[in-house]
PDB file of C-alpha atoms in Angstrom:
ATOM      1  CA  UNK J   6     100.632 110.608  99.672  1.00  0.00           C
ATOM      2  CA  UNK J   7     103.223 109.224  97.288  1.00  0.00           C
ATOM      3  CA  UNK J   8     101.869 106.701  94.836  1.00  0.00           C
ATOM      4  CA  UNK J   9     103.574 104.584  92.208  1.00  0.00           C
ATOM      5  CA  UNK J  10     101.284 103.087  89.595  1.00  0.00           C
ATOM      6  CA  UNK J  11     102.555 100.584  87.068  1.00  0.00           C
ATOM      7  CA  UNK J  12     100.787  99.903  83.792  1.00  0.00           C
ATOM      8  CA  UNK J  13     101.405  98.380  80.400  1.00  0.00           C
ATOM      9  CA  UNK J  14     101.580  94.721  81.272  1.00  0.00           C
ATOM     10  CA  UNK J  15      99.742  92.049  79.363  1.00  0.00           C
ATOM     11  CA  UNK J  16      99.982  88.886  77.328  1.00  0.00           C
ATOM     12  CA  UNK J  17     102.500  88.808  74.506  1.00  0.00           C
ATOM     13  CA  UNK J  18     104.013  86.110  72.321  1.00  0.00           C
ATOM     14  CA  UNK J  19     107.691  85.226  72.538  1.00  0.00           C
ATOM     15  CA  UNK J  20     109.708  87.742  70.567  1.00  0.00           C
ATOM     16  CA  UNK J  21     107.164  90.463  71.166  1.00  0.00           C
ATOM     17  CA  UNK J  22     107.453  93.776  72.955  1.00  0.00           C
ATOM     18  CA  UNK J  23     105.793  95.654  75.776  1.00  0.00           C
ATOM     19  CA  UNK J  24     106.381  99.020  77.364  1.00  0.00           C
ATOM     20  CA  UNK J  25     105.732  99.341  81.059  1.00  0.00           C
ATOM     21  CA  UNK J  26     105.098 102.659  82.757  1.00  0.00           C
ATOM     22  CA  UNK J  27     105.582 103.690  86.372  1.00  0.00           C
ATOM     23  CA  UNK J  28     103.817 106.948  87.196  1.00  0.00           C
ATOM     24  CA  UNK J  29     104.914 108.597  90.430  1.00  0.00           C
ATOM     25  CA  UNK J  30     102.673 111.176  92.075  1.00  0.00           C
ATOM     26  CA  UNK J  31     101.833 112.845  95.359  1.00  0.00           C
ATOM     27  CA  UNK J  32     103.918 115.466  97.118  1.00  0.00           C
ATOM     28  CA  UNK J  33     107.220 114.514  95.560  1.00  0.00           C
ATOM     29  CA  UNK J  34     110.346 116.535  96.241  1.00  0.00           C
ATOM     30  CA  UNK J  35     112.930 114.299  94.604  1.00  0.00           C
ATOM     31  CA  UNK J  36     113.026 110.797  93.185  1.00  0.00           C
ATOM     32  CA  UNK J  37     116.503 109.714  94.161  1.00  0.00           C
ATOM     33  CA  UNK J  38     116.541 106.539  92.099  1.00  0.00           C
ATOM     34  CA  UNK J  39     114.159 104.004  90.613  1.00  0.00           C
ATOM     35  CA  UNK J  40     114.299 100.336  89.905  1.00  0.00           C
ATOM     36  CA  UNK J  41     112.207  97.894  87.955  1.00  0.00           C
ATOM     37  CA  UNK J  42     111.844  94.550  89.671  1.00  0.00           C
ATOM     38  CA  UNK J  43     110.089  91.355  88.766  1.00  0.00           C
ATOM     39  CA  UNK J  44     108.828  88.473  90.808  1.00  0.00           C
ATOM     40  CA  UNK J  45     107.618  84.996  90.016  1.00  0.00           C
ATOM     41  CA  UNK J  46     105.674  83.042  92.661  1.00  0.00           C
ATOM     42  CA  UNK J  47     108.061  80.976  94.746  1.00  0.00           C
ATOM     43  CA  UNK J  48     111.124  82.962  93.687  1.00  0.00           C
ATOM     44  CA  UNK J  49     112.840  85.996  95.129  1.00  0.00           C
ATOM     45  CA  UNK J  50     112.333  89.420  93.604  1.00  0.00           C
ATOM     46  CA  UNK J  51     114.819  90.254  90.865  1.00  0.00           C
ATOM     47  CA  UNK J  52     116.105  93.729  90.021  1.00  0.00           C
ATOM     48  CA  UNK J  53     116.033  93.940  86.228  1.00  0.00           C
ATOM     49  CA  UNK J  54     116.823  97.614  85.649  1.00  0.00           C
ATOM     50  CA  UNK J  55     117.740 100.638  87.718  1.00  0.00           C
ATOM     51  CA  UNK J  56     118.306 104.325  87.234  1.00  0.00           C
ATOM     52  CA  UNK J  57     120.115 106.437  89.827  1.00  0.00           C
ATOM     53  CA  UNK J  58     119.682 110.195  90.053  1.00  0.00           C
ATOM     54  CA  UNK J  59     122.292 110.872  87.374  1.00  0.00           C
ATOM     55  CA  UNK J  60     120.085 109.204  84.769  1.00  0.00           C
ATOM     56  CA  UNK J  61     122.426 106.344  84.020  1.00  0.00           C
ATOM     57  CA  UNK J  62     120.996 102.836  83.721  1.00  0.00           C
ATOM     58  CA  UNK J  63     121.991  99.384  84.874  1.00  0.00           C
ATOM     59  CA  UNK J  64     120.533  96.093  83.771  1.00  0.00           C
ATOM     60  CA  UNK J  65     120.513  92.523  84.927  1.00  0.00           C
ATOM     61  CA  UNK J  66     122.457  90.233  82.638  1.00  0.00           C
ATOM     62  CA  UNK J  67     119.252  88.358  81.864  1.00  0.00           C
ATOM     63  CA  UNK J  68     117.692  91.410  80.176  1.00  0.00           C
ATOM     64  CA  UNK J  69     120.716  93.337  78.930  1.00  0.00           C
ATOM     65  CA  UNK J  70     120.336  94.267  75.284  1.00  0.00           C
ATOM     66  CA  UNK J  71     116.593  93.602  75.331  1.00  0.00           C
ATOM     67  CA  UNK J  72     115.206  95.956  77.988  1.00  0.00           C
ATOM     68  CA  UNK J  73     115.637  99.716  78.135  1.00  0.00           C
ATOM     69  CA  UNK J  74     114.743 101.916  81.081  1.00  0.00           C
ATOM     70  CA  UNK J  75     113.971 105.580  80.571  1.00  0.00           C
ATOM     71  CA  UNK J  76     112.467 108.515  82.411  1.00  0.00           C
ATOM     72  CA  UNK J  77     110.207 111.451  81.600  1.00  0.00           C
ATOM     73  CA  UNK J  78     111.086 114.034  84.234  1.00  0.00           C
ATOM     74  CA  UNK J  79     108.182 116.311  83.361  1.00  0.00           C
ATOM     75  CA  UNK J  80     105.710 113.519  84.009  1.00  0.00           C
ATOM     76  CA  UNK J  81     107.579 111.831  86.878  1.00  0.00           C
ATOM     77  CA  UNK J  82     107.164 108.643  84.927  1.00  0.00           C
ATOM     78  CA  UNK J  83     109.598 105.823  84.348  1.00  0.00           C
ATOM     79  CA  UNK J  84     109.392 103.368  81.500  1.00  0.00           C
ATOM     80  CA  UNK J  85     110.673  99.904  80.791  1.00  0.00           C
ATOM     81  CA  UNK J  86     110.764  99.038  77.104  1.00  0.00           C
ATOM     82  CA  UNK J  87     110.914  95.269  76.803  1.00  0.00           C
ATOM     83  CA  UNK J  88     111.827  93.768  73.441  1.00  0.00           C
ATOM     84  CA  UNK J  89     112.509  90.218  72.300  1.00  0.00           C
ATOM     85  CA  UNK J  90     110.493  88.917  75.204  1.00  0.00           C
ATOM     86  CA  UNK J  91     111.041  85.367  76.342  1.00  0.00           C
ATOM     87  CA  UNK J  92     108.801  82.965  78.236  1.00  0.00           C
ATOM     88  CA  UNK J  93     111.129  83.307  81.214  1.00  0.00           C
ATOM     89  CA  UNK J  94     110.365  87.041  81.372  1.00  0.00           C
ATOM     90  CA  UNK J  95     106.891  86.161  82.642  1.00  0.00           C
ATOM     91  CA  UNK J  96     106.463  87.789  86.057  1.00  0.00           C
ATOM     92  CA  UNK J  97     104.827  90.601  87.965  1.00  0.00           C
ATOM     93  CA  UNK J  98     106.854  93.741  87.348  1.00  0.00           C
ATOM     94  CA  UNK J  99     107.167  96.406  90.036  1.00  0.00           C
ATOM     95  CA  UNK J 100     108.793  99.803  90.241  1.00  0.00           C
ATOM     96  CA  UNK J 101     110.295 100.924  93.505  1.00  0.00           C
ATOM     97  CA  UNK J 102     112.747 103.521  94.702  1.00  0.00           C
ATOM     98  CA  UNK J 103     113.727 106.046  97.365  1.00  0.00           C
ATOM     99  CA  UNK J 104     111.644 109.208  97.220  1.00  0.00           C
ATOM    100  CA  UNK J 105     111.815 112.385  99.253  1.00  0.00           C
ATOM    101  CA  UNK J 106     108.541 114.165  99.867  1.00  0.00           C
ATOM    102  CA  UNK J 107     107.703 117.845 100.297  1.00  0.00           C
ATOM    103  CA  UNK J 108     107.149 117.156 104.004  1.00  0.00           C
ATOM    104  CA  UNK J 109     110.738 116.061 104.433  1.00  0.00           C
ATOM    105  CA  UNK J 110     110.114 112.334 104.574  1.00  0.00           C
ATOM    106  CA  UNK J 111     112.364 110.034 102.588  1.00  0.00           C
ATOM    107  CA  UNK J 112     111.814 106.333 102.199  1.00  0.00           C
ATOM    108  CA  UNK J 113     111.423 103.609  99.611  1.00  0.00           C
ATOM    109  CA  UNK J 114     108.062 103.494  97.890  1.00  0.00           C
ATOM    110  CA  UNK J 115     106.752 100.807  95.571  1.00  0.00           C
ATOM    111  CA  UNK J 116     103.799 100.089  93.350  1.00  0.00           C
ATOM    112  CA  UNK J 117     101.364  97.195  93.136  1.00  0.00           C
ATOM    113  CA  UNK J 118     102.867  95.710  90.022  1.00  0.00           C
ATOM    114  CA  UNK J 119     101.712  94.786  86.550  1.00  0.00           C
ATOM    115  CA  UNK J 120     101.561  91.248  85.172  1.00  0.00           C
ATOM    116  CA  UNK J 121     103.614  90.376  82.114  1.00  0.00           C
ATOM    117  CA  UNK J 122     102.911  87.016  80.542  1.00  0.00           C
ATOM    118  CA  UNK J 123     104.954  85.763  77.612  1.00  0.00           C
ATOM    119  CA  UNK J 124     103.375  82.736  76.020  1.00  0.00           C
ATOM    120  CA  UNK J 125     102.665  81.278  72.628  1.00  0.00           C
TER     121      UNK J 125
END
């Protein structure tokens, strides 16, 4: 059973930093790509960072230069380093991506999310 578990969220002051983690486990064959999304109540989910299988990264304009996505292949864990946080970065952050399992199934899996609150 594939599971994605996000962690690292919390309350931080404007200008501060957080590092989110997305640990992927459970019968994984390949992780084809991964994205970090965020959602605020009443608004649509926003893709803030993504990493295809070649390890390159793409960022939303709203976070470019402040957020960095990385991956630890040995741990099947993805990270989102968030610096210079702004109040408008407040949201629930999710990781989600297409994963192929050892049983031959391939679909998009996602985690439950972690709350990031930026406030003074």
